[in-house]
Coordinates of C-alpha atoms in Angstrom, one line a residue:
X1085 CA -78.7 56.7 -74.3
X1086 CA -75.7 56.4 -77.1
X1087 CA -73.2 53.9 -76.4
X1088 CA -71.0 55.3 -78.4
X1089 CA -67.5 55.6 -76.4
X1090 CA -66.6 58.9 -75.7
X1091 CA -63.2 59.7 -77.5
X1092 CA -60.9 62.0 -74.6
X1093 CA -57.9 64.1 -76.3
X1094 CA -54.7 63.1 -74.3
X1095 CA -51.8 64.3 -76.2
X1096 CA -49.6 62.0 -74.1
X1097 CA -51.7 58.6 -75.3
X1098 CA -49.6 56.5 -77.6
X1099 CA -52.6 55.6 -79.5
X1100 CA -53.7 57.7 -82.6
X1101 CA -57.5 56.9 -84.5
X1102 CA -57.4 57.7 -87.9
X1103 CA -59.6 58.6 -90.2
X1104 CA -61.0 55.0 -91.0
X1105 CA -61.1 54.0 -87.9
X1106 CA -57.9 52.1 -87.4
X1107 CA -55.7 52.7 -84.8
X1108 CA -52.0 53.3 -84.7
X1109 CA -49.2 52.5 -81.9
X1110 CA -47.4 55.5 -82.0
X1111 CA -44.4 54.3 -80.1
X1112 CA -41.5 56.9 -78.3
X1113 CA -37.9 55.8 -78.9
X1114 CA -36.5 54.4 -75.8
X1115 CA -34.6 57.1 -73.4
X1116 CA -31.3 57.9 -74.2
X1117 CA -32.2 57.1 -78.2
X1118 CA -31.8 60.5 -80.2
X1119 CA -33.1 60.0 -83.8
X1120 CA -30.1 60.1 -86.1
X1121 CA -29.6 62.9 -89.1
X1122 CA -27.3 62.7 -91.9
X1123 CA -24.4 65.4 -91.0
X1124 CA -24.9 66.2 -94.5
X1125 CA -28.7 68.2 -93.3
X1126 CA -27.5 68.7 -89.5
X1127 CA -24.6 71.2 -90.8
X1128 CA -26.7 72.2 -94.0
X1129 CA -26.0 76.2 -93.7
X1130 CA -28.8 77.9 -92.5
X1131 CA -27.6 81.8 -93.2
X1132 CA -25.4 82.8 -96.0
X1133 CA -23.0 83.9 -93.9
X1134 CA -22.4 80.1 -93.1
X1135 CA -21.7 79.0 -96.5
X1136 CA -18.2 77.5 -96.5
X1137 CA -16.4 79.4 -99.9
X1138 CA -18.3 81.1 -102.9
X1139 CA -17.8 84.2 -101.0
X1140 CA -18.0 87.0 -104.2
X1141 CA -21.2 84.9 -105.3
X1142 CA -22.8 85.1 -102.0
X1143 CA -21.9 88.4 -101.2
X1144 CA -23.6 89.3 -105.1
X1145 CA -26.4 87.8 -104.0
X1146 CA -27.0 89.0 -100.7
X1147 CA -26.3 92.7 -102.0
X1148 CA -28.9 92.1 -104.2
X1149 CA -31.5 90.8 -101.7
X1150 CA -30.8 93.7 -99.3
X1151 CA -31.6 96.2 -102.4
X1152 CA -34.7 94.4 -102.8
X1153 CA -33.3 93.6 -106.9
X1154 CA -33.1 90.0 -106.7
X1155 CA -33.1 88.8 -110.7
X1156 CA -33.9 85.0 -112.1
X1157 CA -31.2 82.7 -110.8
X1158 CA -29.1 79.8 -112.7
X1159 CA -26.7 78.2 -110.6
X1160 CA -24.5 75.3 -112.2
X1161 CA -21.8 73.9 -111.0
X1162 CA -20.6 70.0 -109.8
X1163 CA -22.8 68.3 -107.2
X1164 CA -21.8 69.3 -103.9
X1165 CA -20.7 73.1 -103.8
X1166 CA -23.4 74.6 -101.7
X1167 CA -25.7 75.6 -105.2
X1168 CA -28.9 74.5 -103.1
X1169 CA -27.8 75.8 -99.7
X1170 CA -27.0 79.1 -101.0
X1171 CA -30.7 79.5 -102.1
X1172 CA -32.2 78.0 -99.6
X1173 CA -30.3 80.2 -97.5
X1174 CA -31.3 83.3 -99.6
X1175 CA -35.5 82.6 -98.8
X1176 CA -35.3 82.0 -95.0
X1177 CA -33.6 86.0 -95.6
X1178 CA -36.1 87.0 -97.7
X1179 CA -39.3 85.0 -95.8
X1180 CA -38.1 84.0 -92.5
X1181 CA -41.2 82.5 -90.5
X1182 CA -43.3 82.1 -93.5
X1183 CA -40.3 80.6 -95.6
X1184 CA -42.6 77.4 -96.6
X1185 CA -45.6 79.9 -97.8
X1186 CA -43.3 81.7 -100.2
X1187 CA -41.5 79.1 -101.9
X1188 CA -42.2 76.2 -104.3
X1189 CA -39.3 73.7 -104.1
X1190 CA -39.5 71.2 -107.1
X1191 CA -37.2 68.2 -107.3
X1192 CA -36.0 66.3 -109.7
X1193 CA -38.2 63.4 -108.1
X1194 CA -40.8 65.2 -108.9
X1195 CA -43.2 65.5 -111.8
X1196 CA -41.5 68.4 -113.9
X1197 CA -42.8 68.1 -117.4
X1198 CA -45.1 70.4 -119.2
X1199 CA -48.2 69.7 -117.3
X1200 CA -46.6 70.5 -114.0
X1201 CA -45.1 74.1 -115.6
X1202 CA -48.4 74.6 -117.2
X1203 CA -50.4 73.8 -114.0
X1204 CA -49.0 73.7 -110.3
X1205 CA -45.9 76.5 -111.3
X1206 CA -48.1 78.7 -113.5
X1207 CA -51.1 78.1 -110.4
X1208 CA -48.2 79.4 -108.1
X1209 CA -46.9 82.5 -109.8
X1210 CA -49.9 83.6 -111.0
X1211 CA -52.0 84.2 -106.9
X1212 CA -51.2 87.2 -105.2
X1213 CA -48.8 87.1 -102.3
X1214 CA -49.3 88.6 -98.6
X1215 CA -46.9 91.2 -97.6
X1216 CA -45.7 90.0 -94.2
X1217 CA -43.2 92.7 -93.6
X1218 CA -43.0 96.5 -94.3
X1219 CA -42.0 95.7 -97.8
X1220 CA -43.5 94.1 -100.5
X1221 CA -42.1 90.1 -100.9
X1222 CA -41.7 88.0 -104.0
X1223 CA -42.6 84.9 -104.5
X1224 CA -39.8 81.8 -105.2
X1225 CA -39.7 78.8 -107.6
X1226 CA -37.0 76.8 -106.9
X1227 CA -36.4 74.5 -109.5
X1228 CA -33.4 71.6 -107.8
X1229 CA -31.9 69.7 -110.8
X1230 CA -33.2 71.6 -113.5
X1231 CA -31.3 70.0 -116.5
X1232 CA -33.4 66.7 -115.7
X1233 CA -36.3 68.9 -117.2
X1234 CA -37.5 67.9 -120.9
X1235 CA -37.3 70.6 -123.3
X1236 CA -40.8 71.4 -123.8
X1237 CA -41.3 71.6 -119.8
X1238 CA -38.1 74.6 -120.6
X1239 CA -40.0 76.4 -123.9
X1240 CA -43.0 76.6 -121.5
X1241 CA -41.1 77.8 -118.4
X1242 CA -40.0 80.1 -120.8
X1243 CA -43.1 81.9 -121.0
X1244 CA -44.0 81.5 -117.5
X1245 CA -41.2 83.5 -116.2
X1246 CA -41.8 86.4 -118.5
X1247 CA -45.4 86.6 -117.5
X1248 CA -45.3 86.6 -113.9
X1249 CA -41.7 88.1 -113.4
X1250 CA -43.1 91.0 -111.0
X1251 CA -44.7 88.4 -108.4
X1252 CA -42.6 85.3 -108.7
X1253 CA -38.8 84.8 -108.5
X1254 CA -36.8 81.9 -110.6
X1255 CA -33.9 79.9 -109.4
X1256 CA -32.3 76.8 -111.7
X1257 CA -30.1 74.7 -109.8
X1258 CA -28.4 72.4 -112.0
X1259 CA -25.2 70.4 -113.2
X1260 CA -25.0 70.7 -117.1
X1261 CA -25.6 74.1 -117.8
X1262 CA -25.6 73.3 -121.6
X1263 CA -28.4 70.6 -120.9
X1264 CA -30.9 74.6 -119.9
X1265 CA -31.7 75.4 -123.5
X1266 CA -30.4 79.0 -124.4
X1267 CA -33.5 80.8 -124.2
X1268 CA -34.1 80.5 -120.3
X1269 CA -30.2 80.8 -119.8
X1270 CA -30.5 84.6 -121.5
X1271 CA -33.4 85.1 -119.1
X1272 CA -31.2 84.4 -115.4
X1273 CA -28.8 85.4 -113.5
X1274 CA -26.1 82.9 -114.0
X1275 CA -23.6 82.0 -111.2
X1276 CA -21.1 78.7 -111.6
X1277 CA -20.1 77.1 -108.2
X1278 CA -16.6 75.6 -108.6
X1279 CA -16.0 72.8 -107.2
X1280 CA -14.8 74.0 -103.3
X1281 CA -11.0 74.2 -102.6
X1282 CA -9.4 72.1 -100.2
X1283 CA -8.9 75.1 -97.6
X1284 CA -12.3 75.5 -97.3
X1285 CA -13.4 71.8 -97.1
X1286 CA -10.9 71.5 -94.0
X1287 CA -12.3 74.6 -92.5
X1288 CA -16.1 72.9 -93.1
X1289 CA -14.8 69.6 -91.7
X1290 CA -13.0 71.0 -88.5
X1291 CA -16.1 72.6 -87.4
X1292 CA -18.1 69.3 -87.9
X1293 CA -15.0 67.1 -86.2
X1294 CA -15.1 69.7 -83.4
X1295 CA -18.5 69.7 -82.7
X1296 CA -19.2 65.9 -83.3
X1297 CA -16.1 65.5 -80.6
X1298 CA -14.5 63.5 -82.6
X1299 CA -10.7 62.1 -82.6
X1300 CA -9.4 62.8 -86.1
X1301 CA -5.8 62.8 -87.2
X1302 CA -3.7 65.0 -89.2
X1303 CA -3.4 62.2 -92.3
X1304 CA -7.1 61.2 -91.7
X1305 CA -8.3 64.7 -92.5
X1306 CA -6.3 65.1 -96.0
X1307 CA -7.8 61.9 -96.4
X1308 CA -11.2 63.7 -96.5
X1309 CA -10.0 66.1 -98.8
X1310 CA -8.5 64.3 -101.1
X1311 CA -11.3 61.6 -101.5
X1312 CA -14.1 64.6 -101.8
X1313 CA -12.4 66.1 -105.2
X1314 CA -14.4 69.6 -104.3
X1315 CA -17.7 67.8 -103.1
X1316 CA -18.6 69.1 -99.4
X1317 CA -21.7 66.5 -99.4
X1318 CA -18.9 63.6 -100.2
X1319 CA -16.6 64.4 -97.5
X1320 CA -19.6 64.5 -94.9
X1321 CA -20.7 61.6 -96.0
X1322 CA -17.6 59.5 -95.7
X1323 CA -16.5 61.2 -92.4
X1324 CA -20.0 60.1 -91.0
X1325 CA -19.5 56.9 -92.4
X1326 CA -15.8 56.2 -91.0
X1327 CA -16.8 57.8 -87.5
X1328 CA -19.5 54.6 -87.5
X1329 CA -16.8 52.3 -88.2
X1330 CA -14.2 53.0 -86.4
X1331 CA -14.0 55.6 -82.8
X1332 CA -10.2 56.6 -84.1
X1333 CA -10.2 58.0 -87.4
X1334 CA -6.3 57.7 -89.1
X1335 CA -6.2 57.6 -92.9
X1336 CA -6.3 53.7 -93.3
X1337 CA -9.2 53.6 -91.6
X1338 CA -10.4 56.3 -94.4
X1339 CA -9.3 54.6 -97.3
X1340 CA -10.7 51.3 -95.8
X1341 CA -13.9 52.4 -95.2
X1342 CA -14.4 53.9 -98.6
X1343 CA -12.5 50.9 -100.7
X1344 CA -10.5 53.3 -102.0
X1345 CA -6.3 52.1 -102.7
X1346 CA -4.1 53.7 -100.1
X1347 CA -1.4 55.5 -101.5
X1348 CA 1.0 53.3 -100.4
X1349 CA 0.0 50.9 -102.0
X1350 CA -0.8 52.7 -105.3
X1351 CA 3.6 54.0 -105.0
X1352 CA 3.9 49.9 -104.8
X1353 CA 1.8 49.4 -107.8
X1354 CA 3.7 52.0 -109.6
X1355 CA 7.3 50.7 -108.5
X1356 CA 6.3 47.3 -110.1
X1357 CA 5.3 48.7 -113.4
X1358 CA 8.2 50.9 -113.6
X1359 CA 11.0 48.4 -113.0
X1360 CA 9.5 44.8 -112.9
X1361 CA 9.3 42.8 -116.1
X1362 CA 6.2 41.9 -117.7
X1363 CA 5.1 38.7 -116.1
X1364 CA 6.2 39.6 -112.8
X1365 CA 4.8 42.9 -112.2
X1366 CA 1.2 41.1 -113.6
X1367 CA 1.4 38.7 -111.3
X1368 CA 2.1 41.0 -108.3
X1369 CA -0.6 43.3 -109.0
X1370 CA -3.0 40.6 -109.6
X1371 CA -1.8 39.3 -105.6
X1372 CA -2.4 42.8 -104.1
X1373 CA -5.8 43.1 -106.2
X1374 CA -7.0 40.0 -104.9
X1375 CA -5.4 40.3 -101.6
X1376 CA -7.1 44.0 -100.7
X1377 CA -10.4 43.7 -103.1
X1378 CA -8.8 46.5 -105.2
X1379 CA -10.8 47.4 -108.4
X1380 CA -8.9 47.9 -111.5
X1381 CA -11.0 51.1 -112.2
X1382 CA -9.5 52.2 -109.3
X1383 CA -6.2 51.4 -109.8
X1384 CA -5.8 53.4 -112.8
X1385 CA -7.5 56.4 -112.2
X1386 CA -4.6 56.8 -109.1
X1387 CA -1.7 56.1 -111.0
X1388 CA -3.0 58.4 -113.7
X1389 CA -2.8 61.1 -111.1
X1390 CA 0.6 59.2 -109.9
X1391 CA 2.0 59.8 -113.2
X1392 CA 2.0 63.8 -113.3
X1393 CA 4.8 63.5 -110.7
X1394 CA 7.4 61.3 -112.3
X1395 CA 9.5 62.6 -114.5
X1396 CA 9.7 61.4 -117.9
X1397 CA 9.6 62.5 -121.6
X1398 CA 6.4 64.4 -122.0
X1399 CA 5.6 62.1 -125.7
X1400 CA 6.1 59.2 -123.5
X1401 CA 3.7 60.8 -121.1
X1402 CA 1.5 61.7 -123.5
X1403 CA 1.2 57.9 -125.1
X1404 CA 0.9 56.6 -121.7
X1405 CA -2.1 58.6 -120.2
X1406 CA -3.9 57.8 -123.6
X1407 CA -3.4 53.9 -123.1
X1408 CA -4.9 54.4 -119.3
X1409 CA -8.0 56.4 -120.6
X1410 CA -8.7 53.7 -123.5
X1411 CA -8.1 51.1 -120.6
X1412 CA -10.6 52.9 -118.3
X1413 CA -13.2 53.9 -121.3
X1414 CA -13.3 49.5 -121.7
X1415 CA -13.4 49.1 -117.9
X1416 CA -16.8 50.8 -117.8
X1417 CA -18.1 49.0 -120.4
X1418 CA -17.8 45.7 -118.1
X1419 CA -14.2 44.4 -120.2
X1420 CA -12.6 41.7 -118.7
X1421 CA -10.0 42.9 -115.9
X1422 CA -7.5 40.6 -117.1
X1423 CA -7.1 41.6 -120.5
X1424 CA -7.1 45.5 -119.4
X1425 CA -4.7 44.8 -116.3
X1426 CA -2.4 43.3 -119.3
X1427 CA -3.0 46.8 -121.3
X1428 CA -1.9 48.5 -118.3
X1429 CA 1.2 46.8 -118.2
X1430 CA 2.0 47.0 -121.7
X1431 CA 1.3 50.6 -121.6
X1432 CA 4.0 50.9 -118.8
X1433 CA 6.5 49.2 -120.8
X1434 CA 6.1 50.9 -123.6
X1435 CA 6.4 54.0 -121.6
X1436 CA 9.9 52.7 -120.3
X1437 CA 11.0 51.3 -123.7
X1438 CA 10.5 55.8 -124.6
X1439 CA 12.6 56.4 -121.0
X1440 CA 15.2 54.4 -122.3
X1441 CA 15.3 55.6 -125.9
X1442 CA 15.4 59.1 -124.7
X1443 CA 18.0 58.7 -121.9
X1444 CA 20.6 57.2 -124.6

């Protein structure tokens, strides 16, 4: 008789014997423990009637995937503007259930050079799909970051498209549209997604505050969309992150989170190198530097955008935004703060020295 143990399926055993022989604790998470998702993928939108703004692009689209006329996409635009939702949205309309069948997703982590086009896509394109519904269903390559592809991975896409284009669907999704050599833009659809406007990232965020439960203010939600510049997937990210770090969310508690400079304190900043004199308005942004862990990259970028509301001699403007881009083109070249928080105070000066001229 075998003395082999018998092995008994029970689906609610903890153990798990692989293939090798080795088994695995497959432990539950304790009661009460839900596992945690990024907002940023909880409040992904699913339909594209849930896409936050875009509308005339995503109503194009749709149109065209009720008529059953859906061309090659290209969609550029900044990170952040719904280029990947929108798609992803478009196949789980076209596919539904069998949404992972149909599609091949590519990243740019993956392997995307000319072996991969020439192989896996080519392999993909070229077998016959199933018809799951009454009417005949095209396959889609969706192609995430597609202006980290070389440009011989491109010239062979090229010819991959134009071979298969009655079975297989193309969508680009990239940043730099002039990074897609010409050839493959002539052959898409293009759409650009701007970067979103600050009416529809408040919309987007209300839903998300009111469905989290969470106590928001008025200040702390321009906060948001300030900080986001057009980015949905910023503004999740950093209400997600401020919600973990403090229960009551006001606008300090924004700017601290992020290490951003409050606004406050950038009108302070301003105030000193408008009207102090050299050696003191150095000194006093130095102290508020040190005292709030302020970067100097930081600094300038908001009083650049400070300076479009005061009211000065546009040559004098002129002169003074070129000596903060110079400053900040050094910054990011790891120059020492010192020496560029004393070209930001020259620049100032000189600017005031133009104020005064002009005035007289």
């Amino acid at each position: 008789m075998s003395s082999y143990p018998m092995e008994i399926d029970d689906s609610s055993s903890p153990e798990k014997t692989t293939a090798k022989g080795k088994t695995l604790i497959l432990e539950d998470p304790p009661s009460g423990q839900v596992k945690a998702t990024p907002w940023v993928e909880k409040y992904r939108p699913q339909s594209l009637a849930d896409v936050a703004a875009h509308r005339d692009i995503v109503d194009t689209i749709d149109r065209l995937t009720n008529e059953n006329k859906l061309p090659h996409l290209l969609l550029y635009g900044p990170p952040g503007t719904g280029k990947t939702s929108t798609i992803l949205a478009v196949a789980r309309k076209l596919y539904g259930t069998h949404y992972h069948n149909m599609i091949l997703e590519l990243n740019a982590s993956d392997d995307r050079g000319i072996d991969v086009v020439r192989q896996q896509i080519q392999d993909f394109a070229s077998t016959q799909s199933f018809s799951f519904g009454a009417k005949s269903l095209v396959k889609l390559v969706l192609l995430d970051e597609a202006d980290a592809m070389t440009k011989d991975a491109q010239f062979a896409l090229r010819r991959v498209i134009e071979k298969y284009t009655k079975s297989t669907r193309f969508a680009l999704i990239c940043n730099h549209v002039n990074k897609i050599i010409p050839a493959l833009q002539s052959r898409c659809t293009r759409f650009r997604f701007a970067p979103l406007n600050a009416t529809h990232v408040k919309e987007r965020l209300q839903h998300v505050i009111k469905a989290e439960g969470l106590d928001v203010s008025d200040s702390g939600l321009e906060a948001f969309v300030r900080l986001s510049n057009g980015d949905m997937r910023k503004a999740l990210n950093i209400l997600q992150s401020t919600h973990m770090a403090s229960q009551t969310i006001t606008e300090e508690a924004v700017y601290l989170c992020t290490g951003n400079p409050m606004p406050k304190d950038i009108e302070q900043i301003c105030f000193w190198l408008l009207n102090e004199p050299f050696a003191a308005s150095f000194r006093y942004i130095s102290e508020i530097k040190m005292k709030k862990g302020l970067a100097l990259v930081d600094i300038v970028r908001e009083v650049t955008m400070f300076i479009f509301n005061i009211k000065m001699p546009s040559d004098a403007r002129v002169q003074l935004i070129n000596d903060l881009a110079d400053i900040e083109y050094r910054l990011s070249f790891g120059c020492n703060d010192k020496l560029q928080l004393g070209a930001l105070v020259t620049g100032f000066s000189h600017a005031r020295c133009s104020m005064v001229a002009a005035a007289k």
